[in-house]
């Protein structure tokens, strides 16, 4: 199959593209190579994908409609996976316009192009942040998600709503999948695991927000990629509606799906796993909850399991160990 993926120099896009290429698919990657974090890391990911003859890379911003349109139409993909976005919850407090440009205008360009080419399945990366401070656990796709706590979350929920309208108007089968704290090798430097490991190796304090009382539903990257690929084969339609728990719209081929295992871990327990893996204690600096943070995330994986037959299962010990080993091997190349 032919996959067009935005964000292939990013953490998740790199892993997804590499797995698809290893499995014999064709991939065109599109990425803006922005300086939100280390370009050396993005370039190293890109170099890994460039080794595959069935991979082609196009550098450009999502807001560049003509370039994006030419890249998609010249490839005629079976599936579009839109992962590129301005990421980061806290950064959205500093530079909200970056989220407006990428996550709204850029995503609208993707919707328009998907409509024009009549793609078989449009897949959009959303986030567990859309649930805000949802009091009910686990978070189910049928829960209300109309009270985002950050502009990042608001931009992702807005993308979902725009996509629903396009699915209704133009019948483009669309799946919006909501990530839950993804981690693993080649991860982003602004994520907790990367920051904690780097600080501990440098004998610096790690900053623990919310006095360590928060919990997160951590999802290992390989599990996430498997889930995305599994879902790519299940374009929303009445033929695969799941009774009682489905979010398949009555108005068009649109569905939201959680990508999480439903196994939340407390932040202090997470840190203990890192300490055990690294064989040294962390110097801890306790800080209050940051603006926009939520106390917990907790995915219900029931819909994902019903649609694909599996859900994320990798244990935290295994996943953290894989990240630490990767970081130790590549540190000199990416710091």
XYZ file of C-alpha atoms in Angstrom:
335
model
C 0.000 0.000 0.000
C 0.947 3.648 -0.357
C 1.022 5.784 2.789
C 1.423 9.558 2.843
C 2.602 10.571 6.323
C 3.066 14.084 7.648
C 5.642 14.482 10.408
C 8.057 11.686 9.415
C 11.017 13.487 11.004
C 9.084 13.504 14.270
C 9.062 10.839 16.954
C 5.893 8.956 16.029
C 6.047 9.619 12.297
C 9.575 8.218 12.085
C 8.626 4.979 13.841
C 5.439 4.560 11.808
C 7.185 5.171 8.484
C 10.053 2.826 9.358
C 7.692 -0.015 10.303
C 5.649 0.411 7.121
C 8.791 0.483 4.985
C 10.124 -2.628 6.709
C 6.817 -4.323 5.896
C 7.176 -3.498 2.201
C 4.871 -0.490 1.813
C 5.641 2.739 -0.031
C 5.853 5.927 2.029
C 6.082 9.596 1.163
C 7.015 11.662 4.201
C 6.299 15.367 4.632
C 7.911 17.421 7.407
C 8.737 21.052 8.073
C 11.916 20.279 10.048
C 11.062 23.082 12.475
C 13.405 24.081 15.281
C 10.954 23.387 18.142
C 13.565 20.885 19.321
C 16.904 19.440 18.143
C 17.267 19.436 14.366
C 20.112 16.950 14.776
C 17.633 14.445 16.176
C 15.171 15.053 13.337
C 17.919 14.762 10.739
C 19.091 11.479 12.273
C 15.569 10.071 12.059
C 15.268 11.242 8.467
C 18.577 9.626 7.559
C 17.308 6.311 8.898
C 14.268 6.454 6.625
C 16.293 7.567 3.601
C 17.993 4.154 3.575
C 14.777 2.617 2.218
C 14.378 2.897 -1.569
C 10.579 3.011 -1.219
C 10.734 6.201 0.900
C 10.601 9.725 -0.494
C 10.845 12.866 1.618
C 9.319 16.271 0.950
C 10.323 19.159 3.208
C 7.730 21.845 3.720
C 5.261 23.430 6.094
C 1.663 22.290 6.331
C 0.583 25.863 5.641
C 2.180 25.656 2.162
C -0.933 24.394 0.428
C 0.564 24.165 -3.064
C 3.599 22.132 -1.977
C 1.505 19.816 0.200
C -1.063 19.309 -2.546
C 1.598 18.520 -5.128
C 3.239 15.975 -2.828
C -0.043 14.133 -2.181
C -1.428 14.215 -5.704
C 1.889 13.137 -7.196
C 1.815 10.025 -5.000
C -1.891 9.113 -4.980
C -1.823 7.409 -1.542
C -4.212 4.772 -0.251
C -3.926 6.181 3.290
C -2.998 9.615 4.625
C -1.709 9.684 8.204
C -1.558 13.245 9.505
C 0.861 13.320 12.437
C 2.633 16.646 11.909
C 1.594 19.279 14.420
C 2.894 21.852 16.800
C 3.238 19.656 19.857
C 3.725 20.395 23.540
C 1.195 21.393 26.165
C 3.289 24.010 27.978
C 4.686 25.610 24.817
C 1.114 26.426 23.764
C 1.038 28.935 26.629
C 4.047 30.741 25.137
C 3.348 30.613 21.403
C -0.320 29.858 20.657
C -0.059 31.143 17.078
C 2.214 28.222 16.164
C -0.687 25.924 17.098
C -3.156 27.978 15.092
C -0.973 27.849 11.976
C -0.009 24.160 12.138
C -2.847 22.413 13.910
C -5.757 24.333 12.405
C -4.692 25.835 9.079
C -2.321 22.965 8.301
C -4.921 20.363 9.225
C -7.546 22.140 7.111
C -5.173 21.892 4.149
C -4.925 18.142 4.757
C -8.728 17.869 4.867
C -9.107 19.762 1.602
C -6.481 17.674 -0.172
C -7.914 14.403 1.161
C -11.290 15.470 -0.236
C -9.798 16.336 -3.611
C -7.895 13.066 -4.057
C -10.661 10.889 -2.566
C -8.268 9.031 -0.254
C -9.437 5.657 1.018
C -8.686 6.436 4.672
C -7.675 9.678 6.364
C -6.077 9.240 9.799
C -5.536 12.200 12.126
C -3.428 12.356 15.275
C -5.302 13.843 18.205
C -4.506 13.707 21.913
C -5.754 12.590 25.305
C -5.501 16.270 26.259
C -8.924 16.820 24.656
C -10.460 15.145 27.717
C -9.204 17.975 29.940
C -9.747 17.280 33.622
C -12.366 14.637 32.858
C -13.566 13.333 36.262
C -14.640 9.928 34.967
C -12.131 7.120 34.548
C -11.166 5.494 32.356
C -11.504 8.102 29.597
C -13.918 6.742 27.010
C -14.263 8.091 23.497
C -17.955 8.693 24.176
C -17.118 11.004 27.119
C -17.622 14.729 26.785
C -14.436 16.404 25.523
C -15.515 20.028 25.246
C -13.493 21.638 28.047
C -9.824 21.666 26.936
C -7.394 23.189 29.429
C -4.780 24.381 26.902
C -4.790 25.887 23.444
C -2.923 22.795 22.253
C -5.842 20.599 23.325
C -8.310 23.097 21.873
C -6.535 23.041 18.519
C -6.670 19.234 18.410
C -10.352 19.073 19.347
C -11.042 21.722 16.700
C -9.266 19.540 14.143
C -11.501 16.608 15.116
C -14.638 18.734 14.691
C -13.508 20.086 11.317
C -12.718 16.553 10.160
C -16.170 15.351 11.167
C -17.767 18.007 8.979
C -15.631 16.929 6.008
C -16.493 13.277 6.583
C -20.161 14.214 6.516
C -19.977 16.546 3.532
C -17.531 14.633 1.350
C -17.711 11.056 2.683
C -13.953 10.773 3.328
C -13.505 7.857 5.786
C -11.702 9.470 8.731
C -10.261 8.153 12.000
C -9.019 10.551 14.667
C -6.874 8.679 17.180
C -6.074 10.085 20.605
C -2.557 9.458 21.934
C -1.807 8.778 25.587
C 1.739 9.807 26.716
C 3.818 8.064 24.073
C 7.430 7.209 24.948
C 10.343 5.155 23.669
C 13.574 5.332 21.628
C 13.964 8.374 19.356
C 11.526 10.267 21.592
C 11.142 14.022 21.933
C 13.584 15.922 24.188
C 10.741 17.913 25.772
C 9.054 14.767 27.119
C 9.517 13.667 30.729
C 11.463 10.445 30.123
C 14.019 12.133 27.873
C 14.423 15.076 30.265
C 14.720 12.864 33.356
C 17.315 10.510 31.887
C 19.416 13.383 30.534
C 19.293 15.251 33.868
C 20.227 12.150 35.861
C 23.207 11.416 33.628
C 24.324 15.036 34.048
C 23.802 14.777 37.838
C 21.167 17.496 37.734
C 17.819 17.748 39.493
C 14.696 16.452 37.807
C 11.651 18.697 38.070
C 8.582 16.861 39.350
C 5.366 18.797 38.801
C 2.208 18.411 40.840
C 4.336 17.237 43.790
C 4.484 13.864 42.019
C 0.785 13.175 42.541
C -0.089 12.964 38.850
C -0.505 9.745 36.855
C -0.250 9.003 33.155
C -1.299 6.160 30.850
C 2.091 5.568 29.214
C 2.065 4.041 25.716
C 5.194 2.456 24.277
C 5.967 3.595 20.752
C 5.998 0.126 19.116
C 2.540 -0.593 20.515
C 1.285 2.741 19.238
C 2.615 2.125 15.737
C 1.004 -1.315 15.649
C -2.298 0.264 16.673
C -2.126 2.898 13.936
C -1.332 0.310 11.266
C -4.083 -1.986 12.531
C -6.581 0.886 12.424
C -5.491 1.913 8.943
C -7.116 -1.322 7.756
C -10.419 -0.466 9.458
C -11.735 2.606 7.659
C -14.919 3.777 9.416
C -18.105 2.342 7.972
C -21.366 0.834 9.129
C -19.946 -2.599 8.311
C -17.534 -2.374 11.256
C -19.649 -0.489 13.778
C -19.081 -1.745 17.336
C -22.246 -1.971 19.404
C -22.637 0.313 22.447
C -19.102 1.772 22.613
C -18.426 3.020 19.076
C -17.965 6.677 18.173
C -18.793 6.059 14.508
C -20.864 9.078 13.553
C -24.438 8.783 12.332
C -23.667 11.665 9.964
C -20.657 10.323 8.095
C -17.700 7.886 8.121
C -15.923 9.445 11.099
C -14.635 7.809 14.293
C -12.447 8.735 17.295
C -10.333 6.016 18.946
C -8.144 6.037 22.059
C -4.632 4.675 21.545
C -3.694 3.676 25.067
C -3.445 0.502 27.098
C -5.530 1.514 30.087
C -2.706 1.017 32.611
C -1.961 4.384 34.267
C 1.194 4.765 36.355
C 1.864 7.319 39.089
C 4.607 9.832 38.325
C 6.677 8.772 41.339
C 6.362 5.112 40.315
C 7.509 6.104 36.832
C 10.575 7.803 38.310
C 11.363 4.734 40.409
C 11.408 2.610 37.246
C 13.884 5.048 35.663
C 16.059 4.965 38.790
C 16.035 1.177 38.826
C 16.916 1.010 35.129
C 19.766 3.491 35.462
C 21.026 2.111 38.749
C 21.117 5.490 40.478
C 18.734 7.736 42.428
C 17.376 10.930 40.948
C 17.859 14.285 42.615
C 14.239 15.350 42.954
C 12.872 18.878 42.881
C 9.186 18.970 43.760
C 7.156 21.687 42.061
C 3.463 22.652 42.012
C 1.107 21.690 39.201
C 1.755 23.679 36.050
C -0.935 25.676 34.302
C -2.743 23.455 31.801
C -1.607 20.153 33.347
C -4.207 17.509 34.175
C -4.001 15.282 37.267
C -4.301 12.023 35.358
C -4.883 10.316 32.036
C -6.442 6.876 31.776
C -7.491 5.396 28.435
C -10.283 2.955 27.870
C -8.834 0.646 25.189
C -12.143 -1.160 24.614
C -12.940 0.331 21.208
C -9.399 -0.165 19.911
C -9.473 -3.765 21.097
C -12.854 -4.393 19.453
C -11.717 -2.921 16.126
C -8.235 -4.436 15.900
C -8.113 -7.386 18.297
C -5.249 -5.997 20.403
C -4.160 -3.055 22.535
C -0.861 -1.646 23.916
C 0.673 -4.115 26.367
C 4.408 -3.318 26.712
C 5.328 -2.942 30.364
C 6.979 0.202 31.677
C 10.137 -1.651 32.783
C 10.708 -2.955 29.246
C 9.904 0.352 27.572
C 12.074 2.500 29.843
C 14.973 0.068 29.473
C 14.709 0.296 25.672
C 14.769 4.090 25.818
C 17.755 4.270 28.173
C 19.762 1.857 26.029
C 18.940 3.886 22.908
C 19.825 7.176 24.598
C 23.169 5.904 25.872
C 24.051 4.698 22.366
C 23.040 7.869 20.528
C 23.659 10.610 23.073
C 26.726 12.037 21.364
C 24.826 12.321 18.069
C 21.736 14.145 19.320
C 22.621 16.322 22.331
